């Protein structure tokens, strides 16, 4: 038999380069990342730190939109710039230095004000997967928010001032197949065994070499037979199952010990959770149309499976945890689950193909590989629907009661959100950032603006004097270490959005570097 061909040097080098992150989001996630395009508006210290966090993992490309030249102030807070950069276009210089971090990444720049692009080339942003804007004015925030909401492009607006930082995510709808939950339940179908599993278990004999799942299955069936066909639900009943397993042990048997430990976490698999049922009952799932994307078409195919062949259960994922056992018995059990998973996925795939045909969509929109992944992760799929940033600028903002309740909580960072919003309003009213000229007098102005803003929302709680003074004391300056931390956090969220893995924050992230405190609010 001929030996397998060696991997190409290029592939092996790439795998070595990105090995640690591929362990997080897989080869398919890395491929998506390498084909993504990100737009950054304003190459501030925060903006360049965000790009650093996605250039190093190998983003496909980035474009910086910035009309400003490099100043000495930029050199003081942005580690990507030096004194030789002063006077040069900031977008061009940062693009060049960022590209040096990873030659695989393509960089571009536009030496224009973003407002000019909105006015003259509103379709400019359609070529990007996500747009990130740092330190932009209130007027630009609202205009950009409206344009990108209409174009269905995710937007992150962020600012870093002194020890404070904020990031706001705007997206209309974000569908996630691989959510990577912290406590992922293994779906073993113990309460609803399929025919091949029943047959396999009937033929298996309990020894100290078989996987613990065989031990648990057989003991469980014995317990169920003695309890009128009911499966254990309470802690007491599960304790009885554990004791029954222990009674059958003959000395130290590792697979029996593993079965005892697995009792608490091995039940409940197969049934759609409330969150998954909500997705399957969503109008976008029930009534797919020519505008439906691949996620919703696969969700509809999944729903049809659950309602018909699955008898109310999701497809079998086909994934088994590690177990102490001899190789043959483990592989034979694993094969039973994998075969059933392939069988269920094939049914869902055929239904998805049928839907594509009915909707006159190309067959290659959904591949067999896509469906197998969707079925494997079906128990944890998620849909995140966001809100429009512009809505926060309405006087009758509907989340004002939530802001009021959080503002009254001790050690809450909601006051930081208010003071940073007031900073945007101050800049719009006076044409400069608070504290750039006179901190003391600007503090009074900031308190007045914040009080007016809170009054418009019907909130009586005043802004802290300390927060108003602190934001003015900073004079709009960035501290690199604060921007580096916040930039790293935002880069993580960008990768989540691009790869459509893991849940992004929803939807406002606040950071106080003076207390090392972070909070997330849904606004």
Short mmCIF file of N, CA and C in Angstrom, two decimals, residues 368-477:
data_model
loop_
_atom_site.label_atom_id
_atom_site.label_comp_id
_atom_site.label_asym_id
_atom_site.label_seq_id
_atom_site.Cartn_x
_atom_site.Cartn_y
_atom_site.Cartn_z
N UNK A 368 -23.39 19.67 1.78
CA UNK A 368 -23.56 18.57 2.72
C UNK A 368 -22.77 18.83 4.00
N UNK A 369 -21.59 19.41 3.85
CA UNK A 369 -20.75 19.74 5.00
C UNK A 369 -21.42 20.78 5.89
N UNK A 370 -22.07 21.77 5.28
CA UNK A 370 -22.79 22.80 6.04
C UNK A 370 -23.90 22.17 6.88
N UNK A 371 -24.65 21.26 6.28
CA UNK A 371 -25.78 20.64 6.98
C UNK A 371 -25.29 19.74 8.11
N UNK A 372 -24.21 19.00 7.87
CA UNK A 372 -23.69 18.12 8.93
C UNK A 372 -23.26 18.95 10.15
N UNK A 373 -22.62 20.09 9.89
CA UNK A 373 -22.22 20.98 10.98
C UNK A 373 -23.45 21.56 11.68
N UNK A 374 -24.45 21.96 10.91
CA UNK A 374 -25.68 22.54 11.47
C UNK A 374 -26.39 21.52 12.35
N UNK A 375 -26.46 20.29 11.89
CA UNK A 375 -27.12 19.23 12.68
C UNK A 375 -26.33 18.91 13.94
N UNK A 376 -25.02 18.91 13.84
CA UNK A 376 -24.18 18.63 15.01
C UNK A 376 -24.36 19.68 16.10
N UNK A 377 -24.56 20.94 15.66
CA UNK A 377 -24.67 22.05 16.61
C UNK A 377 -26.11 22.48 16.85
N UNK A 378 -27.08 21.72 16.35
CA UNK A 378 -28.49 22.15 16.36
C UNK A 378 -29.00 22.51 17.76
N UNK A 379 -28.52 21.85 18.78
CA UNK A 379 -29.01 22.10 20.14
C UNK A 379 -28.60 23.46 20.68
N UNK A 380 -27.63 24.11 20.02
CA UNK A 380 -27.10 25.36 20.56
C UNK A 380 -27.09 26.52 19.55
N UNK A 381 -27.78 26.37 18.42
CA UNK A 381 -27.83 27.47 17.46
C UNK A 381 -28.47 28.70 18.11
N UNK A 382 -28.13 29.87 17.60
CA UNK A 382 -28.65 31.10 18.21
C UNK A 382 -28.85 32.17 17.15
N UNK A 383 -29.78 33.07 17.42
CA UNK A 383 -30.01 34.24 16.58
C UNK A 383 -30.00 35.46 17.50
N UNK A 384 -29.13 36.43 17.18
CA UNK A 384 -29.05 37.67 17.96
C UNK A 384 -29.62 38.79 17.10
N UNK A 385 -30.61 39.49 17.63
CA UNK A 385 -31.18 40.64 16.92
C UNK A 385 -30.87 41.89 17.73
N UNK A 386 -30.26 42.84 17.06
CA UNK A 386 -29.81 44.04 17.75
C UNK A 386 -30.72 45.24 17.54
N UNK A 387 -30.26 46.37 18.05
CA UNK A 387 -30.99 47.62 17.92
C UNK A 387 -30.12 48.66 17.22
N UNK A 388 -30.78 49.67 16.72
CA UNK A 388 -30.12 50.72 15.95
C UNK A 388 -29.54 51.78 16.89
N UNK A 389 -28.29 52.15 16.67
CA UNK A 389 -27.65 53.15 17.54
C UNK A 389 -28.40 54.47 17.50
N UNK A 390 -28.90 54.85 16.33
CA UNK A 390 -29.61 56.12 16.19
C UNK A 390 -30.78 56.23 17.15
N UNK A 391 -31.40 55.09 17.48
CA UNK A 391 -32.56 55.11 18.38
C UNK A 391 -32.21 55.67 19.75
N UNK A 392 -30.95 55.52 20.16
CA UNK A 392 -30.53 56.00 21.48
C UNK A 392 -30.51 57.52 21.56
N UNK A 393 -30.56 58.18 20.41
CA UNK A 393 -30.54 59.64 20.39
C UNK A 393 -31.94 60.24 20.39
N UNK A 394 -32.98 59.39 20.39
CA UNK A 394 -34.35 59.89 20.46
C UNK A 394 -34.68 60.32 21.89
N UNK A 395 -35.44 61.40 22.01
CA UNK A 395 -35.80 61.91 23.35
C UNK A 395 -36.66 60.89 24.10
N UNK A 396 -37.53 60.18 23.39
CA UNK A 396 -38.38 59.19 24.04
C UNK A 396 -37.81 57.80 23.98
N UNK A 397 -36.50 57.67 24.18
CA UNK A 397 -35.81 56.38 24.05
C UNK A 397 -36.45 55.34 24.96
N UNK A 398 -36.83 54.20 24.37
CA UNK A 398 -37.62 53.21 25.09
C UNK A 398 -36.85 52.46 26.17
N UNK A 399 -35.52 52.53 26.17
CA UNK A 399 -34.73 51.82 27.19
C UNK A 399 -34.36 52.73 28.35
N UNK A 400 -34.94 53.92 28.40
CA UNK A 400 -34.57 54.89 29.44
C UNK A 400 -34.88 54.37 30.84
N UNK A 401 -35.97 53.61 31.00
CA UNK A 401 -36.29 53.08 32.33
C UNK A 401 -35.23 52.08 32.79
N UNK A 402 -34.69 51.30 31.85
CA UNK A 402 -33.61 50.37 32.18
C UNK A 402 -32.37 51.14 32.60
N UNK A 403 -32.05 52.21 31.87
CA UNK A 403 -30.89 53.04 32.20
C UNK A 403 -31.05 53.62 33.60
N UNK A 404 -32.27 54.09 33.91
CA UNK A 404 -32.53 54.70 35.21
C UNK A 404 -32.32 53.70 36.34
N UNK A 405 -32.83 52.48 36.18
CA UNK A 405 -32.71 51.47 37.24
C UNK A 405 -31.26 51.06 37.47
N UNK A 406 -30.50 50.91 36.39
CA UNK A 406 -29.09 50.52 36.52
C UNK A 406 -28.26 51.65 37.09
N UNK A 407 -28.62 52.89 36.73
CA UNK A 407 -27.87 54.06 37.20
C UNK A 407 -27.91 54.20 38.72
N UNK A 408 -28.96 53.70 39.34
CA UNK A 408 -29.11 53.80 40.79
C UNK A 408 -28.37 52.69 41.54
N UNK A 409 -27.88 51.68 40.81
CA UNK A 409 -27.18 50.58 41.46
C UNK A 409 -25.77 51.01 41.85
N UNK A 410 -25.30 50.61 43.05
CA UNK A 410 -23.93 50.97 43.46
C UNK A 410 -22.89 50.30 42.57
N UNK A 411 -21.82 51.02 42.30
CA UNK A 411 -20.70 50.54 41.49
C UNK A 411 -21.08 50.23 40.04
N UNK A 412 -22.22 50.74 39.60
CA UNK A 412 -22.63 50.54 38.22
C UNK A 412 -21.78 51.43 37.29
N UNK A 413 -21.55 50.94 36.06
CA UNK A 413 -20.83 51.74 35.07
C UNK A 413 -21.77 52.47 34.12
N UNK A 414 -23.06 52.49 34.45
CA UNK A 414 -24.00 53.20 33.59
C UNK A 414 -23.70 54.69 33.56
N UNK A 415 -23.18 55.22 34.67
CA UNK A 415 -22.78 56.63 34.69
C UNK A 415 -21.70 56.92 33.68
N UNK A 416 -20.81 55.96 33.45
CA UNK A 416 -19.75 56.13 32.45
C UNK A 416 -20.36 56.22 31.05
N UNK A 417 -21.41 55.40 30.81
CA UNK A 417 -22.10 55.49 29.52
C UNK A 417 -22.69 56.89 29.34
N UNK A 418 -23.32 57.42 30.38
CA UNK A 418 -23.94 58.75 30.30
C UNK A 418 -22.88 59.81 30.05
N UNK A 419 -21.77 59.76 30.77
CA UNK A 419 -20.75 60.80 30.62
C UNK A 419 -20.08 60.73 29.25
N UNK A 420 -19.93 59.54 28.70
CA UNK A 420 -19.34 59.42 27.35
C UNK A 420 -20.33 59.87 26.28
N UNK A 421 -21.62 59.66 26.51
CA UNK A 421 -22.64 60.20 25.60
C UNK A 421 -22.65 61.73 25.68
N UNK A 422 -22.51 62.26 26.90
CA UNK A 422 -22.46 63.71 27.08
C UNK A 422 -21.23 64.30 26.41
N UNK A 423 -20.14 63.54 26.40
CA UNK A 423 -18.92 63.99 25.71
C UNK A 423 -19.19 64.19 24.22
N UNK A 424 -19.91 63.23 23.61
CA UNK A 424 -20.26 63.37 22.19
C UNK A 424 -21.10 64.62 21.95
N UNK A 425 -22.06 64.88 22.85
CA UNK A 425 -22.93 66.05 22.71
C UNK A 425 -22.14 67.35 22.91
N UNK A 426 -21.22 67.33 23.87
CA UNK A 426 -20.37 68.49 24.13
C UNK A 426 -19.55 68.82 22.88
N UNK A 427 -18.98 67.79 22.26
CA UNK A 427 -18.18 68.01 21.05
C UNK A 427 -19.04 68.57 19.92
N UNK A 428 -20.28 68.08 19.81
CA UNK A 428 -21.18 68.58 18.77
C UNK A 428 -21.56 70.04 19.02
N UNK A 429 -21.73 70.42 20.30
CA UNK A 429 -22.16 71.79 20.63
C UNK A 429 -21.02 72.80 20.58
N UNK A 430 -19.83 72.40 21.02
CA UNK A 430 -18.74 73.36 21.18
C UNK A 430 -17.58 73.16 20.19
N UNK A 431 -17.62 72.08 19.42
CA UNK A 431 -16.57 71.88 18.41
C UNK A 431 -15.25 71.42 18.97
N UNK A 432 -15.22 71.01 20.23
CA UNK A 432 -13.99 70.48 20.83
C UNK A 432 -14.39 69.49 21.92
N UNK A 433 -13.42 68.75 22.42
CA UNK A 433 -13.69 67.79 23.48
C UNK A 433 -13.58 68.47 24.83
N UNK A 434 -14.36 68.04 25.81
CA UNK A 434 -14.31 68.68 27.13
C UNK A 434 -12.93 68.55 27.77
N UNK A 435 -12.43 69.68 28.29
CA UNK A 435 -11.14 69.68 28.94
C UNK A 435 -9.98 70.02 28.03
N UNK A 436 -10.22 70.14 26.74
CA UNK A 436 -9.12 70.47 25.83
C UNK A 436 -8.57 71.87 26.11
N UNK A 437 -9.44 72.77 26.56
CA UNK A 437 -8.98 74.13 26.84
C UNK A 437 -9.00 74.43 28.34
N UNK A 438 -10.12 74.18 29.01
CA UNK A 438 -10.26 74.51 30.42
C UNK A 438 -11.12 73.47 31.12
N UNK A 439 -10.51 72.67 31.97
CA UNK A 439 -11.22 71.56 32.60
C UNK A 439 -12.30 72.03 33.55
N UNK A 440 -12.02 73.07 34.34
CA UNK A 440 -12.97 73.51 35.36
C UNK A 440 -14.27 74.00 34.74
N UNK A 441 -14.17 74.92 33.78
CA UNK A 441 -15.39 75.47 33.18
C UNK A 441 -16.12 74.42 32.35
N UNK A 442 -15.37 73.54 31.70
CA UNK A 442 -16.01 72.50 30.88
C UNK A 442 -16.76 71.49 31.74
N UNK A 443 -16.32 71.32 32.99
CA UNK A 443 -17.01 70.40 33.88
C UNK A 443 -18.45 70.84 34.10
N UNK A 444 -18.64 72.14 34.26
CA UNK A 444 -19.99 72.68 34.43
C UNK A 444 -20.83 72.42 33.19
N UNK A 445 -20.20 72.63 32.01
CA UNK A 445 -20.91 72.37 30.75
C UNK A 445 -21.29 70.91 30.58
N UNK A 446 -20.40 70.03 30.97
CA UNK A 446 -20.68 68.59 30.86
C UNK A 446 -21.83 68.19 31.77
N UNK A 447 -21.84 68.72 33.00
CA UNK A 447 -22.92 68.40 33.94
C UNK A 447 -24.25 68.91 33.41
N UNK A 448 -24.22 70.07 32.80
CA UNK A 448 -25.45 70.64 32.25
C UNK A 448 -25.97 69.79 31.09
N UNK A 449 -25.07 69.37 30.20
CA UNK A 449 -25.47 68.54 29.05
C UNK A 449 -26.01 67.20 29.52
N UNK A 450 -25.33 66.59 30.49
CA UNK A 450 -25.77 65.29 31.01
C UNK A 450 -27.14 65.42 31.68
N UNK A 451 -27.34 66.50 32.44
CA UNK A 451 -28.63 66.71 33.11
C UNK A 451 -29.76 66.87 32.09
N UNK A 452 -29.48 67.58 31.01
CA UNK A 452 -30.49 67.77 29.96
C UNK A 452 -30.82 66.44 29.29
N UNK A 453 -29.79 65.66 29.02
CA UNK A 453 -29.97 64.36 28.38
C UNK A 453 -30.82 63.44 29.26
N UNK A 454 -30.49 63.39 30.54
CA UNK A 454 -31.23 62.54 31.48
C UNK A 454 -32.67 63.04 31.62
N UNK A 455 -32.85 64.35 31.61
CA UNK A 455 -34.20 64.92 31.71
C UNK A 455 -35.05 64.53 30.51
N UNK A 456 -34.45 64.51 29.32
CA UNK A 456 -35.17 64.12 28.10
C UNK A 456 -35.65 62.68 28.19
N UNK A 457 -34.90 61.85 28.91
CA UNK A 457 -35.27 60.44 29.07
C UNK A 457 -36.17 60.23 30.29
N UNK A 458 -36.48 61.31 31.00
CA UNK A 458 -37.33 61.18 32.19
C UNK A 458 -36.62 60.58 33.37
N UNK A 459 -35.29 60.77 33.45
CA UNK A 459 -34.48 60.21 34.54
C UNK A 459 -34.09 61.32 35.49
N UNK A 460 -34.38 61.12 36.78
CA UNK A 460 -34.09 62.16 37.76
C UNK A 460 -32.74 62.03 38.43
N UNK A 461 -32.09 60.88 38.30
CA UNK A 461 -30.79 60.66 38.95
C UNK A 461 -29.72 61.51 38.26
N UNK A 462 -29.01 62.38 38.99
CA UNK A 462 -28.00 63.24 38.36
C UNK A 462 -26.70 62.49 38.08
N UNK A 463 -25.89 63.05 37.19
CA UNK A 463 -24.58 62.48 36.89
C UNK A 463 -23.61 62.81 38.02
N UNK A 464 -22.78 61.86 38.36
CA UNK A 464 -21.79 62.06 39.41
C UNK A 464 -20.84 63.21 39.06
N UNK A 465 -20.59 64.09 40.04
CA UNK A 465 -19.65 65.19 39.83
C UNK A 465 -18.25 64.66 39.50
N UNK A 466 -17.88 63.56 40.14
CA UNK A 466 -16.55 62.99 39.92
C UNK A 466 -16.38 62.53 38.48
N UNK A 467 -17.41 61.92 37.90
CA UNK A 467 -17.31 61.47 36.51
C UNK A 467 -17.18 62.65 35.56
N UNK A 468 -17.97 63.69 35.80
CA UNK A 468 -17.90 64.88 34.94
C UNK A 468 -16.51 65.52 35.02
N UNK A 469 -15.96 65.60 36.23
CA UNK A 469 -14.64 66.20 36.40
C UNK A 469 -13.57 65.34 35.74
N UNK A 470 -13.64 64.02 35.97
CA UNK A 470 -12.62 63.12 35.42
C UNK A 470 -12.58 63.19 33.89
N UNK A 471 -13.75 63.18 33.24
CA UNK A 471 -13.76 63.17 31.78
C UNK A 471 -13.18 64.47 31.24
N UNK A 472 -13.38 65.57 31.97
CA UNK A 472 -12.81 66.85 31.54
C UNK A 472 -11.30 66.89 31.82
N UNK A 473 -10.89 66.25 32.90
CA UNK A 473 -9.46 66.22 33.24
C UNK A 473 -8.65 65.51 32.17
N UNK A 474 -9.26 64.53 31.50
CA UNK A 474 -8.55 63.80 30.45
C UNK A 474 -8.35 64.64 29.21
N UNK A 475 -9.21 65.62 28.98
CA UNK A 475 -9.06 66.49 27.81
C UNK A 475 -9.16 65.76 26.48
N UNK A 476 -9.87 64.63 26.46
CA UNK A 476 -10.04 63.89 25.21
C UNK A 476 -8.86 63.01 24.86
N UNK A 477 -7.84 62.95 25.72
CA UNK A 477 -6.62 62.19 25.41
C UNK A 477 -6.83 60.69 25.59
#
